[in-house]
Amino acid sequence: MKFLYLPLLILALAGCSQADKAATATTGPDARFDAFKNQFIEALWRQNPGYASGQGYHKYDSLLVIPNAAQRQSDAAFTQKYLAALSTFGLDSLSPNNQIDLRLLRNELRAQRWYADTLRSWQWDPSNYNLGGAVGDLLNGRHYPLDRRLRNISDKISHAAEFYAAARANLSSPTREHTELAIRQNAGGLAVFGSALADSVRKSGLTEQEKKTLTDHIATTRQAVQGYLDFLKNEVLSVGKYRSFRIGKNLFEQKFAYDIQSHFSAAEVYQQALKHKAELLHDMGHRAARLYPKYFPGQKAPADTLALIRSVVNQLTLKHAPRDGFVDAVKRQIPTLVAFVNEHKLLTQDPSKPLVVRETPLYMRGSGAGASVSAPGPYDKGANTYYNVEPLPAEWTPAQAESYLREYNDYTLQILNIHEAIPGHYTQLVYANRSPSLVKSIFGNGAMIEGWAVYTERMMLENGYGNNSDEMWLLWDKWNMRVTLNTIIDHAIQVDNMSEKDAVAMLRLDGFQEEAEARGKWLRATLSQVQLSSYFTGYSEIYALREELKQKQDKEFDLKAFHENFLSYGSAPVKYIRELLLRK
Ligand code: ZN
Ligand code: ZN
C-alpha cells in the first residue's frame, strides 16, 4: 500500500516466509494448486522485476522493464495464460485457504488487465515513471553486498534512455496533479544519482572498468531524468492540456471492486459512510454536552453543537505525554492492552510472541510515521516484528511538538496503540502467519487488514476499555470520523465533482481537523482513488459480519470464537471470510 490514512502509521505488509504449510498432501487438487502457485509467483517475478525487488525477491534486480507497447502485449499474454491455467481448478475441490488464494489470484490477474486496458493510468499518470525510487531502494537494500548491488544498478540503468523515451511516448494529456507529482518525485529521484551514489562507487570493490561503465550509466541516466523533467515542465505543464484527475462513477466502481473486493458497491459504502457520519456527530453532541460542565464549570455552553464539541475536544487534548516521554508512554500501555484482552477473553494471544517496542531506527526516521509495525516481508524468513515509535524530532519548535502531542493525547494514543499493536495490526499479523500463504502475503487484502485494526478500536471500547468514559468515546468518535470522512470525500471528489473548498470545509467542520491536515487530505484524494475508502469499508464489513453472526447464532454467539475464526483465514477479503463463516 502506498498511502495510509493515519499520517503516523505504516503497516509494513507482512507475511510469512514458507509456502502454504496447511496443505501437506502430495497429490490431489490442493497439491496441484500449491505447485501451481509456486510456479506462478516465480513467473510473476520474472514478468515484473521491479515489483519483485519491492517484495524482497532480488533475483531480477538488474532488469529494467521498458514500458512500451511490446511490453504491454507481453503482459496481456501473461495474464491470459495464467487466467486460463487458473480456470482448470475447481473452487470446491480446494481447501478453504486455497479457495481464497485462487480467488485472490484471479482478481489480481483480472485487475492487472483492467488497469492496463481500461483505467490506463500509464497514459495519464507521469509519476508511474521514476527510476530514482527503484534505484534508491536497490542502493539502500541490505540484501546483497555493495558490489553486487552496484553491478545490478549499473545493468538496470543502462536502459534509462529507452525507459524515459517510452514514458514520454505513453503519455497523452496527463492530469495536472499527477504531472506535478511526477516532477516532485523525479526531481527527488535525480538526487539518488548524485554524490552518495558516486561515493559508493568510489569506495566499492568494482574494477576500474566497471566503475567507469557505471559512472557513464549514471551520467546518461541523469540526462534522461532531466530530459523527462524538462518535457513535463515545457511540453505538458506550460501547454496546459490536461484531463481531469477525477475518474468518474464507472471507473470508480470498477476500481473499488478490484482493489477492495467488498461485497458492497462503492455507492453503497458511500451511503453507509454518510449515515455513520451523522451517527458520530450525534453521539459527539451528547457526550460533549455531558462533559462541558465538568471541564468548564459555571460557564454557559455554546449553543452551536459543533462549537460545543470543538471546545470540549480542545480541552481533552490538553492531556498528553511530555515531549521527551512519548516513547515511554507507548511502551507503558502495551502490557495494559495485553492484560485487558486476556481478562475480557477477546481472543487468544500467543505469549511466545511478545511485541517488541523500540525507538524507530535512525535510518527509518523522518518519514512522518510516528509509529509503525515493521514486520518481515514474505522473503525475510525469521526476521523480528517490531513496533517502532519515533521520538519527536529534536528540531521541532515547541509549537510543532505541542500540536503533535495534542493530536496524540492520552486518549487518542491508547486508540492508536490498539490500532497498531494489540489487538490490531500486530495481533492480526501473528494470526495470519499461522497459516502462511505466499499468495496472501503478496496480495493480502488491505481493506481487511486496515478494517480489522479500525474494528478493534471500537470493539475494545465496547468491552469496557477506558471505562466507558465519555472522554474516551468522544475522542474515538473524532478518530473514527477521520476514516469515515476519508470515504466520503473519496467518493464525493472522484465521482460527484466535490470542490477543494467544499472538501476542506467538511474536514474542518465535521471532522474537527486542522487546516494543514485537511489540505493534505485533499491532495491525497486528487492523487489516489478508492484507497481512502478502504479503511471504513473493511471496518464496516467486519462489524456488519459480527452483527449478522450474532443474530444468526443468538445465544451460541461467542465473541472470542468469532475473532479467532475470523483471523484464521489470513489477510483475505472480508467477503470471502464471510462466506466461509456463514457456511460453517
Ligand atoms: Zn440524541
Ligand atoms: Zn492501520
Coordinates of C-alpha atoms and ligand atoms in Angstrom, one line a residue:
M1 CA 0.0 0.0 0.0
K2 CA 1.4 3.3 -0.9
F3 CA -0.8 5.5 1.2
L4 CA -2.0 5.0 4.7
Y5 CA -4.7 7.0 6.3
L6 CA -3.0 7.9 9.5
P7 CA -0.1 10.1 8.9
L8 CA 1.7 8.3 11.6
L9 CA 1.1 4.8 10.8
I10 CA 2.8 2.4 8.5
L11 CA 2.0 -1.2 8.5
A12 CA 4.8 -2.8 6.6
L13 CA 2.8 -5.5 4.9
A14 CA 4.0 -8.6 6.2
G15 CA 3.7 -12.2 6.0
C16 CA 5.1 -15.5 6.1
S17 CA 8.0 -17.0 4.5
Q18 CA 7.1 -20.5 3.8
A19 CA 4.8 -22.0 1.2
D20 CA 1.4 -23.0 2.3
K21 CA 2.0 -25.3 5.1
A22 CA -1.6 -26.2 5.6
A23 CA -1.7 -28.4 2.5
T24 CA 0.5 -31.3 3.2
A25 CA -0.9 -33.7 0.6
T26 CA 1.3 -34.5 -2.3
T27 CA -1.4 -35.5 -4.7
G28 CA -4.9 -34.2 -5.4
P29 CA -6.3 -30.8 -6.2
D30 CA -4.6 -28.9 -3.3
A31 CA -1.2 -30.3 -4.0
R32 CA -1.6 -29.5 -7.7
F33 CA -2.7 -26.0 -6.8
D34 CA 0.2 -25.5 -4.4
A35 CA 2.6 -26.4 -7.1
F36 CA 0.8 -24.1 -9.5
K37 CA 1.0 -21.2 -7.0
N38 CA 4.8 -21.5 -6.6
Q39 CA 5.3 -21.7 -10.4
F40 CA 3.0 -18.7 -11.0
I41 CA 4.8 -16.5 -8.4
E42 CA 8.2 -17.3 -9.9
A43 CA 6.8 -16.4 -13.4
L44 CA 5.2 -13.2 -12.0
W45 CA 8.5 -12.0 -10.7
R46 CA 10.2 -12.7 -14.0
Q47 CA 7.5 -10.7 -15.7
N48 CA 7.6 -7.9 -13.2
P49 CA 11.2 -7.5 -11.9
G50 CA 10.6 -4.1 -10.2
Y51 CA 7.6 -5.5 -8.3
A52 CA 9.7 -8.5 -7.3
S53 CA 12.5 -6.2 -5.9
G54 CA 9.9 -4.3 -3.9
Q55 CA 8.7 -7.5 -2.3
G56 CA 12.1 -8.6 -1.3
Y57 CA 12.7 -11.0 -4.1
H58 CA 16.1 -10.0 -5.6
K59 CA 16.8 -12.4 -8.4
Y60 CA 15.9 -9.9 -11.1
D61 CA 17.2 -6.7 -9.6
S62 CA 19.4 -6.0 -12.6
L63 CA 16.5 -6.0 -15.1
L64 CA 14.6 -2.9 -16.2
V65 CA 11.3 -3.3 -18.0
I66 CA 10.7 -0.8 -20.8
P67 CA 7.1 0.3 -20.5
N68 CA 6.3 0.2 -24.3
A69 CA 3.6 -1.4 -26.4
A70 CA 5.6 -4.7 -26.8
Q71 CA 5.8 -5.0 -23.0
R72 CA 2.0 -4.4 -22.7
Q73 CA 1.4 -7.2 -25.3
S74 CA 3.7 -9.5 -23.3
D75 CA 1.8 -8.6 -20.1
A76 CA -1.5 -9.3 -21.7
A77 CA -0.3 -12.7 -22.9
F78 CA 1.0 -13.5 -19.4
T79 CA -2.4 -12.7 -17.8
Q80 CA -4.3 -14.6 -20.4
K81 CA -2.1 -17.7 -20.0
Y82 CA -2.4 -17.8 -16.2
L83 CA -6.2 -16.9 -16.1
A84 CA -6.6 -20.0 -18.4
A85 CA -4.5 -22.1 -16.1
L86 CA -6.5 -20.9 -13.0
S87 CA -9.7 -21.9 -14.7
T88 CA -8.6 -25.6 -14.6
F89 CA -9.0 -25.7 -10.8
G90 CA -12.4 -26.3 -9.4
L91 CA -13.0 -24.0 -6.5
D92 CA -15.0 -26.5 -4.4
S93 CA -12.3 -29.1 -4.7
L94 CA -9.8 -27.0 -2.8
S95 CA -9.2 -26.3 0.9
P96 CA -10.8 -23.0 2.3
N97 CA -7.3 -21.4 2.3
N98 CA -6.6 -22.4 -1.3
Q99 CA -10.1 -21.3 -2.3
I100 CA -9.3 -17.8 -1.1
D101 CA -5.9 -17.9 -2.8
L102 CA -7.4 -18.9 -6.0
R103 CA -9.9 -16.0 -5.9
L104 CA -7.1 -13.6 -4.9
L105 CA -5.0 -14.7 -7.9
R106 CA -8.0 -14.5 -10.3
N107 CA -8.8 -11.0 -9.0
E108 CA -5.2 -9.9 -9.3
L109 CA -4.8 -11.0 -12.9
R110 CA -8.1 -9.5 -13.9
A111 CA -7.2 -6.3 -12.1
Q112 CA -3.9 -6.1 -14.0
R113 CA -5.8 -6.3 -17.3
W114 CA -8.3 -3.7 -16.2
Y115 CA -5.5 -1.3 -15.1
A116 CA -3.8 -1.7 -18.4
D117 CA -6.8 -1.7 -20.8
T118 CA -9.5 0.3 -19.1
L119 CA -8.0 2.6 -16.4
R120 CA -4.9 3.2 -18.5
S121 CA -3.1 5.2 -15.9
W122 CA 0.1 4.6 -18.0
Q123 CA -1.3 7.2 -20.3
W124 CA -2.2 9.9 -17.7
D125 CA -0.1 9.4 -14.6
P126 CA 3.5 10.5 -15.4
S127 CA 4.5 9.6 -11.8
N128 CA 4.4 5.9 -12.9
Y129 CA 7.9 6.6 -14.4
N130 CA 10.6 7.2 -11.9
L131 CA 13.9 5.4 -11.9
G132 CA 15.2 7.2 -8.8
G133 CA 12.8 5.4 -6.4
A134 CA 13.7 2.0 -7.7
V135 CA 17.5 2.6 -7.7
G136 CA 17.4 4.2 -4.3
D137 CA 15.8 1.1 -2.9
L138 CA 18.4 -1.2 -4.5
L139 CA 21.2 1.0 -3.3
N140 CA 20.0 1.1 0.3
G141 CA 18.8 -2.5 0.4
R142 CA 20.8 -4.9 2.6
H143 CA 20.1 -8.0 0.6
Y144 CA 23.4 -8.1 -1.4
P145 CA 26.8 -6.7 -0.6
L146 CA 27.6 -3.3 -2.1
D147 CA 29.5 -4.5 -5.1
R148 CA 26.7 -6.8 -6.2
R149 CA 24.1 -4.1 -5.7
L150 CA 26.2 -1.6 -7.8
R151 CA 26.5 -4.1 -10.6
N152 CA 22.8 -4.7 -10.6
I153 CA 22.2 -0.9 -10.7
S154 CA 24.7 -0.5 -13.5
D155 CA 22.9 -3.1 -15.6
K156 CA 19.5 -1.7 -14.7
I157 CA 20.1 1.9 -15.6
S158 CA 21.9 1.1 -18.8
H159 CA 18.5 1.3 -20.4
A160 CA 17.4 4.6 -18.7
A161 CA 17.2 6.5 -22.0
E162 CA 14.8 3.9 -23.6
F163 CA 12.8 3.8 -20.4
Y164 CA 12.1 7.5 -20.4
A165 CA 11.6 7.6 -24.1
A166 CA 8.8 5.0 -23.7
A167 CA 7.4 7.0 -20.8
R168 CA 7.1 10.2 -23.0
A169 CA 5.6 8.2 -25.8
N170 CA 2.9 6.7 -23.5
L171 CA 1.6 10.0 -22.1
S172 CA -1.4 11.6 -23.7
S173 CA -2.9 14.6 -21.8
P174 CA -2.0 13.5 -18.3
T175 CA -3.6 15.2 -15.3
R176 CA -2.1 18.3 -13.9
E177 CA -1.9 16.8 -10.4
H178 CA 0.0 13.7 -11.4
T179 CA 2.3 15.7 -13.6
E180 CA 3.2 17.9 -10.6
L181 CA 3.7 14.8 -8.5
A182 CA 6.0 13.3 -11.2
I183 CA 8.0 16.5 -11.3
R184 CA 8.5 16.5 -7.5
Q185 CA 9.3 12.8 -7.4
N186 CA 11.7 12.7 -10.3
A187 CA 13.5 15.8 -9.1
G188 CA 13.9 13.9 -5.8
G189 CA 14.9 10.8 -7.8
L190 CA 17.7 12.8 -9.5
A191 CA 19.3 13.2 -6.1
V192 CA 19.7 9.4 -6.0
F193 CA 22.1 9.7 -8.9
G194 CA 24.2 12.3 -7.1
S195 CA 27.1 12.3 -4.7
A196 CA 26.1 9.5 -2.4
L197 CA 26.0 7.0 -5.3
A198 CA 29.3 8.4 -6.7
D199 CA 30.8 7.9 -3.2
S200 CA 29.6 4.3 -3.1
V201 CA 31.1 3.6 -6.5
R202 CA 34.4 5.1 -5.4
K203 CA 34.7 3.0 -2.2
S204 CA 33.4 -0.2 -3.8
G205 CA 35.4 -3.2 -4.9
L206 CA 34.4 -2.8 -8.6
T207 CA 37.2 -3.0 -11.2
E208 CA 38.2 0.3 -12.8
Q209 CA 36.5 -0.7 -16.0
E210 CA 33.2 -1.5 -14.1
K211 CA 33.5 1.8 -12.2
K212 CA 33.9 3.7 -15.5
T213 CA 30.9 1.9 -17.1
L214 CA 28.7 2.6 -14.1
T215 CA 29.8 6.2 -13.9
D216 CA 28.9 6.6 -17.6
H217 CA 25.5 4.9 -17.0
I218 CA 24.8 7.3 -14.1
A219 CA 25.6 10.3 -16.4
T220 CA 23.2 9.1 -19.1
T221 CA 20.6 8.4 -16.5
R222 CA 20.8 11.9 -15.1
Q223 CA 20.4 13.2 -18.6
A224 CA 17.4 11.0 -19.2
V225 CA 15.7 12.0 -15.9
Q226 CA 16.5 15.7 -16.6
G227 CA 15.1 15.3 -20.1
Y228 CA 11.9 13.9 -18.7
L229 CA 11.6 16.7 -16.2
D230 CA 12.1 19.3 -19.0
F231 CA 9.5 17.5 -21.0
L232 CA 6.9 17.5 -18.2
K233 CA 7.5 21.2 -17.5
N234 CA 7.8 22.5 -21.0
E235 CA 5.6 20.3 -23.1
V236 CA 2.9 19.3 -20.5
L237 CA 2.6 21.9 -17.8
S238 CA 3.2 25.0 -19.9
V239 CA 0.9 23.8 -22.7
G240 CA -1.8 23.2 -20.1
K241 CA -3.8 20.4 -21.9
Y242 CA -4.9 18.2 -19.0
R243 CA -7.5 15.7 -18.3
S244 CA -9.4 15.8 -15.0
F245 CA -7.9 13.8 -12.2
R246 CA -11.5 12.6 -11.4
I247 CA -12.1 9.2 -12.7
G248 CA -15.9 9.3 -12.6
K249 CA -18.6 6.9 -11.5
N250 CA -18.0 3.9 -13.7
L251 CA -14.2 3.6 -13.3
F252 CA -14.5 4.3 -9.6
E253 CA -17.0 1.5 -9.1
Q254 CA -14.8 -0.9 -11.1
K255 CA -11.6 0.1 -9.3
F256 CA -13.4 -0.3 -6.0
A257 CA -14.4 -3.8 -6.9
Y258 CA -10.9 -4.8 -7.9
D259 CA -9.0 -3.1 -5.1
I260 CA -11.2 -3.7 -2.2
Q261 CA -13.1 -6.9 -3.1
S262 CA -16.0 -5.9 -0.9
H263 CA -19.5 -7.5 -1.2
F264 CA -20.8 -3.9 -1.2
S265 CA -20.6 -1.5 -4.1
A266 CA -18.8 1.9 -3.8
A267 CA -22.1 3.7 -3.9
E268 CA -23.5 1.5 -1.0
V269 CA -20.4 2.1 1.1
Y270 CA -20.7 5.9 0.4
Q271 CA -24.2 5.8 1.7
Q272 CA -23.2 3.9 4.8
A273 CA -20.4 6.4 5.5
L274 CA -22.8 9.3 5.2
K275 CA -25.1 7.7 7.7
H276 CA -22.3 6.8 10.0
K277 CA -21.0 10.4 9.9
A278 CA -24.4 11.6 11.2
E279 CA -24.4 9.0 14.0
L280 CA -20.9 10.0 15.1
L281 CA -21.9 13.7 15.2
H282 CA -25.0 12.9 17.1
D283 CA -23.0 10.9 19.7
M284 CA -20.4 13.6 20.0
G285 CA -23.0 16.2 20.6
H286 CA -24.5 14.2 23.5
R287 CA -21.1 13.4 25.1
A288 CA -19.8 17.0 24.7
A289 CA -22.9 18.3 26.4
R290 CA -22.4 16.0 29.3
L291 CA -18.7 16.8 29.6
Y292 CA -19.0 20.6 29.3
P293 CA -19.9 21.4 32.9
K294 CA -17.1 19.2 34.1
Y295 CA -14.4 21.0 32.1
F296 CA -16.0 24.5 32.1
P297 CA -17.7 24.7 35.5
G298 CA -20.1 27.6 35.8
Q299 CA -19.7 28.6 32.1
K300 CA -22.6 28.7 29.6
A301 CA -22.2 26.1 26.9
P302 CA -22.1 27.2 23.2
A303 CA -25.5 26.9 21.6
D304 CA -24.0 25.6 18.3
T305 CA -23.4 21.9 18.7
L306 CA -20.2 21.8 16.5
A307 CA -18.8 24.7 18.6
L308 CA -19.7 22.8 21.8
I309 CA -17.9 19.7 20.6
R310 CA -14.9 21.6 19.4
S311 CA -14.4 23.3 22.8
V312 CA -14.6 20.1 24.7
V313 CA -12.3 18.2 22.3
N314 CA -9.8 21.0 22.6
Q315 CA -9.9 20.8 26.4
L316 CA -9.4 17.0 26.4
T317 CA -6.4 17.1 24.1
L318 CA -4.5 19.2 26.7
K319 CA -3.8 15.9 28.5
H320 CA -0.8 14.4 26.7
A321 CA 2.6 12.9 27.2
P322 CA 5.6 15.2 27.8
R323 CA 7.8 15.9 24.8
D324 CA 10.6 13.6 25.9
G325 CA 8.2 10.9 27.2
F326 CA 6.3 9.9 24.1
V327 CA 8.0 6.6 23.5
D328 CA 7.7 5.7 27.2
A329 CA 4.0 6.5 27.2
V330 CA 3.5 4.0 24.3
K331 CA 5.7 1.3 26.0
R332 CA 3.8 1.5 29.2
Q333 CA 0.5 0.9 27.5
I334 CA 1.3 -2.3 25.7
P335 CA 1.1 -4.6 28.8
T336 CA -2.2 -3.0 29.8
L337 CA -3.6 -3.8 26.4
V338 CA -2.4 -7.4 26.6
A339 CA -3.9 -7.9 30.0
F340 CA -7.2 -6.3 29.0
V341 CA -7.6 -8.6 26.0
N342 CA -6.8 -11.7 28.2
E343 CA -9.1 -10.7 31.1
H344 CA -12.0 -10.0 28.8
K345 CA -11.4 -13.1 26.7
L346 CA -11.4 -11.2 23.5
L347 CA -9.0 -13.6 21.7
T348 CA -6.2 -15.9 22.5
Q349 CA -2.8 -14.3 22.3
D350 CA 0.5 -16.0 21.7
P351 CA 2.7 -15.4 24.8
S352 CA 5.7 -16.7 22.9
K353 CA 5.4 -13.8 20.5
P354 CA 5.5 -10.7 22.7
L355 CA 5.5 -7.4 20.8
V356 CA 8.9 -5.7 20.9
V357 CA 8.5 -1.9 21.2
R358 CA 11.6 0.0 20.2
E359 CA 12.6 3.5 19.2
T360 CA 12.4 3.8 15.4
P361 CA 15.9 3.1 14.0
L362 CA 17.6 6.2 12.7
Y363 CA 17.5 5.1 9.0
M364 CA 13.7 4.8 9.1
R365 CA 13.0 8.1 10.8
G366 CA 11.6 11.3 9.3
S367 CA 9.0 9.7 7.0
G368 CA 6.3 11.3 9.1
A369 CA 5.4 7.9 10.6
G370 CA 5.4 8.4 14.3
A371 CA 4.5 4.8 15.0
S372 CA 4.6 1.7 12.8
V373 CA 4.6 -2.0 12.8
S374 CA 7.5 -3.4 10.8
A375 CA 7.1 -7.0 10.0
P376 CA 9.3 -9.2 7.9
G377 CA 8.4 -9.4 4.3
P378 CA 7.5 -12.7 2.6
Y379 CA 11.1 -13.4 1.8
D380 CA 12.7 -12.3 5.1
K381 CA 12.5 -15.6 6.9
G382 CA 12.7 -15.3 10.6
A383 CA 13.2 -11.6 11.0
N384 CA 11.6 -9.9 14.0
T385 CA 8.4 -7.9 14.1
Y386 CA 8.7 -4.5 15.9
Y387 CA 6.5 -1.7 17.0
N388 CA 8.6 1.3 16.1
V389 CA 7.8 4.5 17.9
E390 CA 9.6 7.6 16.8
P391 CA 10.7 10.2 19.4
L392 CA 9.7 13.8 18.5
P393 CA 12.3 15.3 16.2
A394 CA 14.7 17.5 18.2
E395 CA 14.4 20.3 15.6
W396 CA 10.7 20.7 16.1
T397 CA 9.6 24.0 17.6
P398 CA 7.6 23.9 20.9
A399 CA 4.5 24.8 18.9
Q400 CA 5.0 21.9 16.4
A401 CA 5.7 19.5 19.3
E402 CA 2.6 20.7 21.2
S403 CA 0.3 20.3 18.2
Y404 CA 1.6 16.7 17.6
L405 CA 1.3 15.7 21.2
R406 CA -2.2 17.1 21.4
E407 CA -3.2 15.1 18.3
Y408 CA -1.9 12.0 20.1
N409 CA -3.2 13.0 23.5
D410 CA -3.6 10.5 26.4
Y411 CA -6.9 9.1 25.0
T412 CA -6.1 9.0 21.3
L413 CA -2.7 7.5 22.0
Q414 CA -4.4 4.5 23.5
I415 CA -6.7 4.1 20.5
L416 CA -3.6 4.3 18.3
N417 CA -1.9 1.5 20.2
I418 CA -5.0 -0.6 19.9
H419 CA -5.0 0.0 16.2
E420 CA -1.3 -0.5 15.5
A421 CA -0.5 -3.1 18.1
I422 CA -2.9 -5.0 20.3
P423 CA -5.3 -6.4 19.3
G424 CA -4.9 -4.5 16.0
H425 CA -2.3 -4.9 13.3
Y426 CA 0.3 -6.8 15.3
T427 CA -2.2 -9.4 16.6
Q428 CA -3.7 -9.9 13.2
L429 CA -0.2 -10.5 11.8
V430 CA 0.5 -13.2 14.4
Y431 CA -2.7 -15.0 13.3
A432 CA -2.0 -14.5 9.6
N433 CA 1.4 -16.1 10.0
R434 CA 0.0 -19.3 11.4
S435 CA -1.5 -20.3 8.0
P436 CA 1.3 -19.0 5.9
S437 CA 0.4 -18.4 2.3
L438 CA 2.8 -16.5 -0.1
V439 CA -0.2 -15.5 -2.2
K440 CA -1.8 -13.8 0.8
S441 CA 1.3 -12.1 1.9
I442 CA 1.8 -10.6 -1.5
F443 CA -1.8 -10.0 -2.5
G444 CA -3.2 -9.7 1.0
N445 CA -6.3 -7.5 1.3
G446 CA -5.6 -4.0 2.5
A447 CA -9.2 -3.3 3.4
M448 CA -9.4 -6.4 5.7
I449 CA -6.0 -5.5 7.3
E450 CA -7.0 -1.9 8.0
G451 CA -10.6 -2.8 8.7
W452 CA -9.5 -5.2 11.4
A453 CA -7.4 -2.5 13.1
V454 CA -10.2 0.0 13.0
Y455 CA -12.7 -2.6 14.2
T456 CA -10.6 -3.5 17.2
E457 CA -10.6 0.2 18.4
R458 CA -14.4 0.2 18.7
M459 CA -14.6 -3.4 20.0
M460 CA -12.1 -2.7 22.8
L461 CA -14.2 0.3 23.9
E462 CA -17.4 -1.6 23.7
N463 CA -15.9 -4.2 26.0
G464 CA -15.1 -1.5 28.6
Y465 CA -11.6 -0.4 27.7
G466 CA -11.4 3.2 29.0
N467 CA -14.2 2.5 31.5
N468 CA -16.8 3.6 29.0
S469 CA -16.0 7.2 29.8
D470 CA -17.4 10.0 27.7
E471 CA -13.9 11.3 27.2
M472 CA -12.6 8.1 25.6
W473 CA -15.7 7.7 23.4
L474 CA -15.7 11.3 22.3
L475 CA -12.1 11.1 21.1
W476 CA -12.9 7.7 19.5
D477 CA -15.7 9.4 17.6
K478 CA -13.3 12.0 16.3
W479 CA -10.8 9.4 15.4
N480 CA -13.3 7.2 13.7
M481 CA -14.7 10.3 11.9
R482 CA -11.4 10.5 10.1
V483 CA -11.8 7.2 8.3
T484 CA -15.5 7.9 7.7
L485 CA -14.8 11.3 6.1
N486 CA -11.9 9.7 4.0
T487 CA -14.5 7.5 2.4
I488 CA -17.0 10.3 1.9
I489 CA -14.6 12.7 0.2
D490 CA -13.0 10.0 -1.9
H491 CA -16.4 9.3 -3.5
A492 CA -17.6 12.8 -3.4
I493 CA -14.5 14.2 -5.1
Q494 CA -13.9 11.4 -7.6
V495 CA -17.5 10.7 -8.6
D496 CA -19.6 13.7 -7.6
N497 CA -17.2 16.6 -8.5
M498 CA -16.8 17.9 -5.0
S499 CA -14.6 21.0 -5.0
E500 CA -11.5 21.6 -2.9
K501 CA -13.3 24.4 -1.0
D502 CA -16.2 22.1 0.0
A503 CA -14.0 19.1 0.8
V504 CA -11.7 21.2 3.1
A505 CA -14.7 22.8 4.8
M506 CA -16.2 19.4 5.5
L507 CA -13.0 18.0 7.0
R508 CA -12.6 21.2 9.1
L509 CA -16.1 21.5 10.3
D510 CA -17.4 17.9 10.7
G511 CA -14.0 16.3 11.2
F512 CA -12.6 19.0 13.5
Q513 CA -9.4 18.8 11.5
E514 CA -6.6 21.4 11.3
E515 CA -6.2 23.3 8.1
A516 CA -2.9 21.5 7.2
E517 CA -4.4 18.1 7.7
A518 CA -7.4 18.9 5.6
R519 CA -5.3 20.4 2.7
G520 CA -3.0 17.3 2.8
K521 CA -6.1 15.1 2.6
W522 CA -7.4 17.0 -0.5
L523 CA -4.1 16.5 -2.2
R524 CA -4.1 12.8 -1.5
A525 CA -7.7 12.5 -2.7
T526 CA -6.7 14.0 -6.1
L527 CA -3.7 11.6 -6.5
S528 CA -5.4 8.3 -5.4
Q529 CA -8.8 6.8 -6.0
V530 CA -10.5 4.2 -3.8
Q531 CA -7.6 3.7 -1.4
L532 CA -9.0 6.3 1.0
S533 CA -12.2 4.3 1.2
S534 CA -10.6 1.0 2.2
Y535 CA -10.4 1.6 6.0
F536 CA -14.0 2.4 6.5
T537 CA -15.1 -0.3 4.1
G538 CA -13.2 -3.1 5.8
Y539 CA -14.3 -1.8 9.2
S540 CA -18.0 -1.7 8.4
E541 CA -17.9 -5.1 6.7
I542 CA -16.3 -6.7 9.7
Y543 CA -18.7 -5.0 12.1
A544 CA -21.7 -6.0 10.0
L545 CA -20.5 -9.6 9.8
R546 CA -20.2 -9.8 13.5
E547 CA -23.7 -8.4 14.0
E548 CA -25.0 -10.8 11.3
L549 CA -23.5 -13.8 13.1
K550 CA -24.7 -12.6 16.5
Q551 CA -28.3 -12.6 15.1
K552 CA -27.9 -15.9 13.4
Q553 CA -26.2 -17.7 16.3
D554 CA -28.2 -16.0 19.0
K555 CA -27.1 -17.4 22.4
E556 CA -24.5 -19.6 20.8
F557 CA -22.5 -16.5 19.6
D558 CA -19.1 -16.2 21.2
L559 CA -17.1 -13.1 20.6
K560 CA -13.7 -14.8 21.2
A561 CA -14.5 -17.6 18.8
F562 CA -15.7 -15.1 16.2
H563 CA -12.4 -13.2 16.4
E564 CA -10.3 -16.3 16.3
N565 CA -12.2 -17.8 13.4
F566 CA -12.2 -14.5 11.5
L567 CA -8.5 -14.2 11.8
S568 CA -7.7 -17.8 11.0
Y569 CA -8.1 -17.2 7.2
G570 CA -5.2 -14.8 7.0
S571 CA -5.4 -11.4 5.2
A572 CA -8.3 -12.3 3.0
P573 CA -11.1 -10.1 1.7
V574 CA -13.8 -9.9 4.3
K575 CA -16.4 -11.1 1.8
Y576 CA -14.7 -14.5 1.4
I577 CA -14.2 -14.9 5.1
R578 CA -17.9 -14.1 5.5
E579 CA -18.9 -16.8 3.0
L580 CA -16.7 -19.4 4.9
L581 CA -18.0 -18.4 8.3
L582 CA -21.7 -18.4 7.2
R583 CA -21.2 -21.8 5.7
K584 CA -20.0 -23.2 9.0
Ligands
ZN1 ZN -29.9 12.0 20.7
ZN2 ZN -3.5 0.8 10.1

